[in-house]
Short mmCIF file of C-alpha atoms and ligand atoms in Angstrom, two decimals:
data_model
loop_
_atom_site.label_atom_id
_atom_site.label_comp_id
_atom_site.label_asym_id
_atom_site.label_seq_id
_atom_site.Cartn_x
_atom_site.Cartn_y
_atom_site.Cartn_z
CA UNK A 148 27.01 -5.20 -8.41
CA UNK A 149 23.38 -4.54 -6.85
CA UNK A 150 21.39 -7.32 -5.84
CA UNK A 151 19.01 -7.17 -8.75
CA UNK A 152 21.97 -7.85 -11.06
CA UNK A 153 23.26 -10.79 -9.07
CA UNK A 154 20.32 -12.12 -9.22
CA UNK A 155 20.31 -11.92 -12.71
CA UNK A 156 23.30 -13.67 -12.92
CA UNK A 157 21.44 -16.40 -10.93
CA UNK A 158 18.76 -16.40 -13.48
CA UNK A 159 20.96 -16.76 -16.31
CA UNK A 160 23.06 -20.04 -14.81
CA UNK A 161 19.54 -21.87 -13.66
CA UNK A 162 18.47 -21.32 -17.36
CA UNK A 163 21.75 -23.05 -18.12
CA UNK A 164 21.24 -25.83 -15.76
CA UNK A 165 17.81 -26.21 -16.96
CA UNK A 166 18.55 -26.65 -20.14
CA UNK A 167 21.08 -29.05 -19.26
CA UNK A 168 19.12 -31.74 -17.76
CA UNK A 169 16.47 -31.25 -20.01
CA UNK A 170 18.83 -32.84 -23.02
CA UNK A 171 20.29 -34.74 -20.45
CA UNK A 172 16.84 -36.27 -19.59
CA UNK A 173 16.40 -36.59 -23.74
CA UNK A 174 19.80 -38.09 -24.10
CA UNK A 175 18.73 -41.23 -21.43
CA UNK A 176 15.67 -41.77 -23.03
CA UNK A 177 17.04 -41.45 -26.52
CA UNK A 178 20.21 -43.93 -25.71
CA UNK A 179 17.51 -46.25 -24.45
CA UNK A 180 16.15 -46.52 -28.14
CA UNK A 181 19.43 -46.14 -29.71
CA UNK A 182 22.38 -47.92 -28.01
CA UNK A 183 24.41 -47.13 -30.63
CA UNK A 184 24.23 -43.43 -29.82
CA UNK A 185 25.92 -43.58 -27.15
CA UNK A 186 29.42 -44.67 -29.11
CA UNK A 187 28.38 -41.95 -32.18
CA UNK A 188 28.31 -38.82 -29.69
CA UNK A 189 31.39 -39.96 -27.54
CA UNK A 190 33.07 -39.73 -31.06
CA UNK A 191 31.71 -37.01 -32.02
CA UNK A 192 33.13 -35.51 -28.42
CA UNK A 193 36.56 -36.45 -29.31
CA UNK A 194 36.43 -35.33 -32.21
CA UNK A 195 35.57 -31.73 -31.81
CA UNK A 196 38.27 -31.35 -29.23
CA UNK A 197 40.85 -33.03 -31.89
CA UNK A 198 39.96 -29.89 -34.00
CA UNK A 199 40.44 -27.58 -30.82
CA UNK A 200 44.19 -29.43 -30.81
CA UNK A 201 44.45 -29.50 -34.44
CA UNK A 202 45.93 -25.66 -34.30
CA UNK A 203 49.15 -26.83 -31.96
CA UNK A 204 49.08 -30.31 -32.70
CA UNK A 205 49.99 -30.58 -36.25
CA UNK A 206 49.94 -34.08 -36.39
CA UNK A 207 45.64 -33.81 -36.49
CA UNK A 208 44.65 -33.63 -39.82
CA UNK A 209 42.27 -30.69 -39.47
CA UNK A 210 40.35 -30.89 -42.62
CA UNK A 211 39.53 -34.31 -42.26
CA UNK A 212 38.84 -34.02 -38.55
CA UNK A 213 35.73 -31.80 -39.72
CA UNK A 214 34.47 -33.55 -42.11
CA UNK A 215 34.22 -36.99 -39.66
CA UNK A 216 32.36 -34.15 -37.36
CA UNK A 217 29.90 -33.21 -40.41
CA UNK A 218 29.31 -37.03 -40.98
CA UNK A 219 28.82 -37.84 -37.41
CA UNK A 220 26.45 -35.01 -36.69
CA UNK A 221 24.38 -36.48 -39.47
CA UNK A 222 24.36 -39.67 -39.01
CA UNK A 223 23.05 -38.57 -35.20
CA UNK A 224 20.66 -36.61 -36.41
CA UNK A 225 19.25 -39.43 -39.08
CA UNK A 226 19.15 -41.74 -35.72
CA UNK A 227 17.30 -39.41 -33.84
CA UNK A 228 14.72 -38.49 -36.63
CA UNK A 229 14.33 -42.08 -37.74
CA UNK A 230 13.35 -43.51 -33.83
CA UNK A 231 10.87 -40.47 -33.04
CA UNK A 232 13.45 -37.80 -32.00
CA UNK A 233 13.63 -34.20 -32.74
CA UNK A 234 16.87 -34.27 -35.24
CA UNK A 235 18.33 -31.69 -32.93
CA UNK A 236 17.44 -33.33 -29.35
CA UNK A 237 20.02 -33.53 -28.15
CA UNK A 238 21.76 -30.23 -28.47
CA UNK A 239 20.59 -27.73 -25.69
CA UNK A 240 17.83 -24.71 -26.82
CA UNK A 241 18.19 -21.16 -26.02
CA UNK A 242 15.30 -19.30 -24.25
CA UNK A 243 16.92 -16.55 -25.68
CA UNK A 244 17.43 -16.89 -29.64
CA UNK A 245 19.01 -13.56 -29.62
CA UNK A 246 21.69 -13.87 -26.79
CA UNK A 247 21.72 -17.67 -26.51
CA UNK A 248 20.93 -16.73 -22.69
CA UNK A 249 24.22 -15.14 -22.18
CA UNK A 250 22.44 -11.34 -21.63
CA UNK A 251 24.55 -10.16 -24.34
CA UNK A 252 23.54 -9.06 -27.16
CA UNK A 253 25.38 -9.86 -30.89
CA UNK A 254 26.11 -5.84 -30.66
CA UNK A 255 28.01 -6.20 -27.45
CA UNK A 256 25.41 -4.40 -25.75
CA UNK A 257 23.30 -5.63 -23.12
CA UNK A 258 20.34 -8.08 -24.38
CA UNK A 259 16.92 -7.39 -24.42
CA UNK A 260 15.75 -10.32 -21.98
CA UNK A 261 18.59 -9.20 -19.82
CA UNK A 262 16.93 -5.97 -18.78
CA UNK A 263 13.53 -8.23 -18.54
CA UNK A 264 15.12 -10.11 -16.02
CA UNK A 265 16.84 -7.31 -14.33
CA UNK A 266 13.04 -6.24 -13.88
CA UNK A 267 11.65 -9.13 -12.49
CA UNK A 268 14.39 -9.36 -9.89
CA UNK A 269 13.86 -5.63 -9.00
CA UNK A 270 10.23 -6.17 -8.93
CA UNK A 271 10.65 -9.04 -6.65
CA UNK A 272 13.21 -7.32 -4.23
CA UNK A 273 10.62 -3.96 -4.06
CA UNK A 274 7.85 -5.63 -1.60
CA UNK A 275 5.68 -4.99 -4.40
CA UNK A 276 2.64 -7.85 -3.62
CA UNK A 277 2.30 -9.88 -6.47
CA UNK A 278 -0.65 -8.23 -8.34
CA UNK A 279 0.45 -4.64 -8.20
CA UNK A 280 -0.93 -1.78 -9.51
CA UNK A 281 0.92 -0.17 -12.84
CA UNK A 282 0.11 2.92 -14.88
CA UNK A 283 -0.02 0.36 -17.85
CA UNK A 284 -3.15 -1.37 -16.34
CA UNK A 285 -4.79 1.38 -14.32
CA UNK A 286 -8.40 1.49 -15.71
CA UNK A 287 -10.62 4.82 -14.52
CA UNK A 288 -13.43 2.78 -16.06
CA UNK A 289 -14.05 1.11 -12.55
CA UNK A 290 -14.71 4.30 -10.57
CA UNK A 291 -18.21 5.80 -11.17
CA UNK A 292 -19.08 8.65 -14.06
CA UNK A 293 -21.88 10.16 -11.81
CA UNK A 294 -21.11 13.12 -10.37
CA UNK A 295 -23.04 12.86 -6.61
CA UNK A 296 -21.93 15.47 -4.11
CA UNK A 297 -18.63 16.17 -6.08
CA UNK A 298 -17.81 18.70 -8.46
CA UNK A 299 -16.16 15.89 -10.93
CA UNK A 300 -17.20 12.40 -11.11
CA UNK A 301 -14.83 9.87 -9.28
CA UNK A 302 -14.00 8.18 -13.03
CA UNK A 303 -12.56 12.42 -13.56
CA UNK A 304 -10.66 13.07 -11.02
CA UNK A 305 -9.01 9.54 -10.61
CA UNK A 306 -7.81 9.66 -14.08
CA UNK A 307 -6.48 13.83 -13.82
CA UNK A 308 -4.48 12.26 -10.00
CA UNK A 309 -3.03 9.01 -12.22
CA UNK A 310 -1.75 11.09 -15.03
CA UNK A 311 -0.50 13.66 -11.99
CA UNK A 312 0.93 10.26 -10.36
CA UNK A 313 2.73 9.58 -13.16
CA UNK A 314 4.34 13.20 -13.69
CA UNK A 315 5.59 12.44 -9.96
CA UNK A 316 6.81 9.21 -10.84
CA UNK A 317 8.63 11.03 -13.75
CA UNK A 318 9.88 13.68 -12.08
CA UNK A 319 10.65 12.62 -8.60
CA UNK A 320 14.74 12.18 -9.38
CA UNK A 321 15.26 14.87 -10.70
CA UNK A 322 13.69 18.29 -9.71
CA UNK A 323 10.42 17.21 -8.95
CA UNK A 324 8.20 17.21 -6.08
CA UNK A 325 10.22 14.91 -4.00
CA UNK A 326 7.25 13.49 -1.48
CA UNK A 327 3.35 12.74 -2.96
CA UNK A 328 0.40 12.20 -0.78
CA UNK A 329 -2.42 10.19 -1.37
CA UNK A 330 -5.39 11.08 0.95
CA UNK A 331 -8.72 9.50 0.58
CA UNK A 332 -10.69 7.05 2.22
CA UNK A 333 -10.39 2.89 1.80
CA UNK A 334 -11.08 1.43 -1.74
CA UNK A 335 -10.80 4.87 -3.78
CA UNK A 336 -7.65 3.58 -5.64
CA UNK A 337 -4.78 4.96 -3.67
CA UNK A 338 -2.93 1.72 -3.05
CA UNK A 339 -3.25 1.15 -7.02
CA UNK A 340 -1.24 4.51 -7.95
CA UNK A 341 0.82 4.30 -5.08
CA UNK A 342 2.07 0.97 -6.24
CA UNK A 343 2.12 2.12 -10.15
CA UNK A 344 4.91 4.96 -8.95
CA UNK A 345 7.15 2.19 -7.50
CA UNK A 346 6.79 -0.46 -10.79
CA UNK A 347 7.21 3.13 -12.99
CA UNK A 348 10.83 3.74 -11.30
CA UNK A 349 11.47 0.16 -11.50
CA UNK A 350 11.02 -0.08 -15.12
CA UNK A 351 12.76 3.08 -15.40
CA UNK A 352 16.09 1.47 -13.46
CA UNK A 353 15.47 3.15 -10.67
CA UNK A 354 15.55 1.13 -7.13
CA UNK A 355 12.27 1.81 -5.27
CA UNK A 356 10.59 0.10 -2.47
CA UNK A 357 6.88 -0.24 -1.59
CA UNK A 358 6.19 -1.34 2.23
CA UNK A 359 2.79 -1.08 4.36
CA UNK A 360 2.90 0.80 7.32
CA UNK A 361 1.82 -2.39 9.33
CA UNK A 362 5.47 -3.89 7.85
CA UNK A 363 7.48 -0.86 8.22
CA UNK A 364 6.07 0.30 11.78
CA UNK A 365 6.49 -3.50 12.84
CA UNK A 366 10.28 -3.38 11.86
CA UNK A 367 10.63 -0.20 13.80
CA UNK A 368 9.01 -1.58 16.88
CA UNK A 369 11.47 -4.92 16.36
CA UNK A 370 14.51 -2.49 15.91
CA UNK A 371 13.31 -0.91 19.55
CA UNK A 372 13.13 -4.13 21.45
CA UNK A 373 17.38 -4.55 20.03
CA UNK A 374 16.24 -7.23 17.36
CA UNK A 375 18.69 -6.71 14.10
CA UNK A 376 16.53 -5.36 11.76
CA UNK A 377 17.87 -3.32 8.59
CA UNK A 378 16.27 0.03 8.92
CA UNK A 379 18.76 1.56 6.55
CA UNK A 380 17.41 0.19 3.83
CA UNK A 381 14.03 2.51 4.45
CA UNK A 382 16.60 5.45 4.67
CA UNK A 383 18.76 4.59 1.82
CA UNK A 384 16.27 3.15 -0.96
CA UNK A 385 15.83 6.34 -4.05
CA UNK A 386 11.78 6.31 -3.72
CA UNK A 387 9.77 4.52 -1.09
CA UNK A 388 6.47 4.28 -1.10
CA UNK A 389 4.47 4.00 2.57
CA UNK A 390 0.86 2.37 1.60
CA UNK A 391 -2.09 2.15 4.70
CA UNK A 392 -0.01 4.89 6.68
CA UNK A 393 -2.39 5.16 9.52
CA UNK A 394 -3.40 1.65 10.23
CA UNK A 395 -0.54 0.72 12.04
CA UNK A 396 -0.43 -0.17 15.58
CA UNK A 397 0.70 2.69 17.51
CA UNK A 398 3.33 2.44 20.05
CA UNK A 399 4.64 4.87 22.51
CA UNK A 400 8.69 6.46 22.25
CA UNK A 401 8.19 4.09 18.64
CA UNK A 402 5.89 5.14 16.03
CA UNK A 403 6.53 8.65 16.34
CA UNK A 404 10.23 8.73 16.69
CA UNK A 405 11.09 6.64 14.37
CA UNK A 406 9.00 7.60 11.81
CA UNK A 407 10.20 11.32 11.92
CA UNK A 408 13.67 9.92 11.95
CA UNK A 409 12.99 8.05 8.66
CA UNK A 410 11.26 11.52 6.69
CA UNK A 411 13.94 13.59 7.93
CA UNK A 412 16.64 11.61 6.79
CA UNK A 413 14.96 10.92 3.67
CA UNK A 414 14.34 14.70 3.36
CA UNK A 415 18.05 15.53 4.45
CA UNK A 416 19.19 13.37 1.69
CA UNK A 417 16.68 14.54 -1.11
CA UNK A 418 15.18 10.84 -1.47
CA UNK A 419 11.43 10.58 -2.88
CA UNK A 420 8.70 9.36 -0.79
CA UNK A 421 5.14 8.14 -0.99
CA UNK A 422 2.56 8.05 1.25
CA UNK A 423 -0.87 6.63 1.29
CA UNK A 424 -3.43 6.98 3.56
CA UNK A 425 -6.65 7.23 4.62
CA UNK A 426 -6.22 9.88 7.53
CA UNK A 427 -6.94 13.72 6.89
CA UNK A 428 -4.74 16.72 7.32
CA UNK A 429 -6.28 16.71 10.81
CA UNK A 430 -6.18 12.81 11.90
CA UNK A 431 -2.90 13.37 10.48
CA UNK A 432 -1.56 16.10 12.38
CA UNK A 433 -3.42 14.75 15.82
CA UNK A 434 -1.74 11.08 15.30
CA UNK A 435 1.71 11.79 14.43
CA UNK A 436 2.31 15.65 15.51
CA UNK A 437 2.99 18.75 14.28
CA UNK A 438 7.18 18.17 13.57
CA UNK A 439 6.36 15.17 10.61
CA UNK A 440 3.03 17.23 9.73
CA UNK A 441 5.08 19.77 8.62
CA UNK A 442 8.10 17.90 7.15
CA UNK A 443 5.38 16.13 5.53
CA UNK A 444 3.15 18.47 4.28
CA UNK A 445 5.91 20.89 2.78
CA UNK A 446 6.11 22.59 -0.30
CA UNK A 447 8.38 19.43 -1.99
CA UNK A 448 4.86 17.67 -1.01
CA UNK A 449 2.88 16.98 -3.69
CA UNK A 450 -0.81 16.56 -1.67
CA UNK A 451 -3.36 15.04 -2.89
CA UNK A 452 -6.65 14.82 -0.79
CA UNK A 453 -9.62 12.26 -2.97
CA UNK A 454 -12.83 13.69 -2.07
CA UNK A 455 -14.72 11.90 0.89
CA UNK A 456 -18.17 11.65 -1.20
CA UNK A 457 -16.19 8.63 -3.83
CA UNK A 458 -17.67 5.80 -2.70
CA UNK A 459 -15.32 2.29 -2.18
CA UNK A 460 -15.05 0.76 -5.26
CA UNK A 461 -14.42 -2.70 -3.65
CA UNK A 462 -18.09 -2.77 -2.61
CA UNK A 463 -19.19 -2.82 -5.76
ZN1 ZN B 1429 18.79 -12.48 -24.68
#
């Protein structure tokens, strides 16, 4: 079982506990009022297990077992309503109504607010930040409908590389372009798609990662001074996505090692990668080489270079 679904799992028994000392925190407070509720519900305890018994034990008179249960769970209920209760206080609420937070749906198959979960925990285990970008809330009305310098206006050509984004993200398992490249200068929205790919394959069921260079090229330079740092994880993860590529702090016999180690085994195994950046082809080749330019920069690349005239929407 992946770690998303564990922590699923996780999810599902804190509900439970939850929900447990809620009532339980009721039940105090309502026994406070009402001593007399105490004695009803211990009764009422007994006698539901007597009608568990009642199959093997055929001295339990089964039939009148339940209807003692049917008066007691009235009579509670009467006490609760009559001192301010909710009639039904007492007996733990589902979050779910469907599932009764079991993740299983009355079909046998698996509950809707079990794959909602099973999100979230993927979401959380991506490195996504917190208010990532997603195809659902991209918005091409912030970038500018003047055209300047450019042949297309900013608001143009962001929305044609989003819905190109999103083929990627679509396609990227199977067939597709495995790597896409995100080019531009700071502010012109490449971060945003970039992290729309990775929450795409997540609500797909895919597992996909999203790290900054600063993070990734820090673990690398960790790894190198013998600290144990997980580096498979980079290699083995189905789509990664590499945001600020370029800002990192370079290090000799480091950055440019490992980082060709990590595309080529990515590459090797057909795994999907994402880069953005604000270098050009040029800065590019000059700051990491020829041997990842080329891995890079391949026909599997999808490239995508955002004119330099956009200006930075984040100055606006
Ligand atoms: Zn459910």
């Amino acid at each position: 079982m992946s770690a998303a679904h564990e922590n699923v799992k996780v999810r599902y028994q804190q509900i439970a506990y939850r929900k447990a000392q809620q009532v339980e925190e009721t039940r105090q407070n309502a026994y406070a009022k009402v001593p007399e509720l105490a004695g009803l519900e211990t009764e009422l305890l007994q006698v539901n297990l007597d009608i568990l018994q009642s199959g093997i034990n055929k001295r339990l008179d089964r039939t009148a077992l339940k209807t003692r249960r049917d008066a007691l769970t009235k009579e509670i209920a009467a006490k609760l309503t009559q001192n301010g209760f909710a009639a039904d206080a007492l007996i733990p609420k589902a979050v779910c109504a469907i599932c009764g937070d079991t993740g299983v749906a009355p079909n046998g198959g698996r509950c809707a607010c079990y794959d909602r979960y099973l999100l979230e925990a993927r979401i959380k285990d991506s490195g996504l930040p917190e208010y990532s970008g997603s195809f659902e809330t991209f918005d091409a009305g912030v970038f500018s409908d003047e055209k300047g310098k450019e042949k297309v206006s900013q608001r143009q050509y962001m929305q044609t590389l989003k819905e190109r984004c999103e083929k990627y993200a679509a396609a990227a398992f199977e067939d597709g372009e495995k790597n896409l490249i995100l080019m531009g200068s700071a502010g012109t929205g490449k971060s945003f798609l970039a992290q729309a790919v990775v929450t795409r394959a997540l609500q797909n069921g895919q597992i996909a990662m999203y790290t900054t260079a600063g993070r990734l090229f820090k673990d690398f330079y960790n790894h190198r001074l013998g600290e144990n740092v997980d580096l498979e994880r980079y290699e083995d993860v189905p789509l990664l996505a590499i945001d600020d590529l370029g800002t990192e702090i370079m290090t000799k016999n480091v950055t440019v090692e490992y980082f060709y180690n990590l595309i080529s085994a990515r590459e090797t195994m057909g795994k999907a990668t994402v880069i953005a950046t604000n270098l050009t082809p040029e800065d590019f080749v000059s700051r990491y080489g020829d041997r990842i330019y080329s891995r890079l920069f391949s026909k599997i690349s999808a490239k995508y270079l955002i004119p330099a005239g956009y200006p930075d929407i984040r100055k606006n």
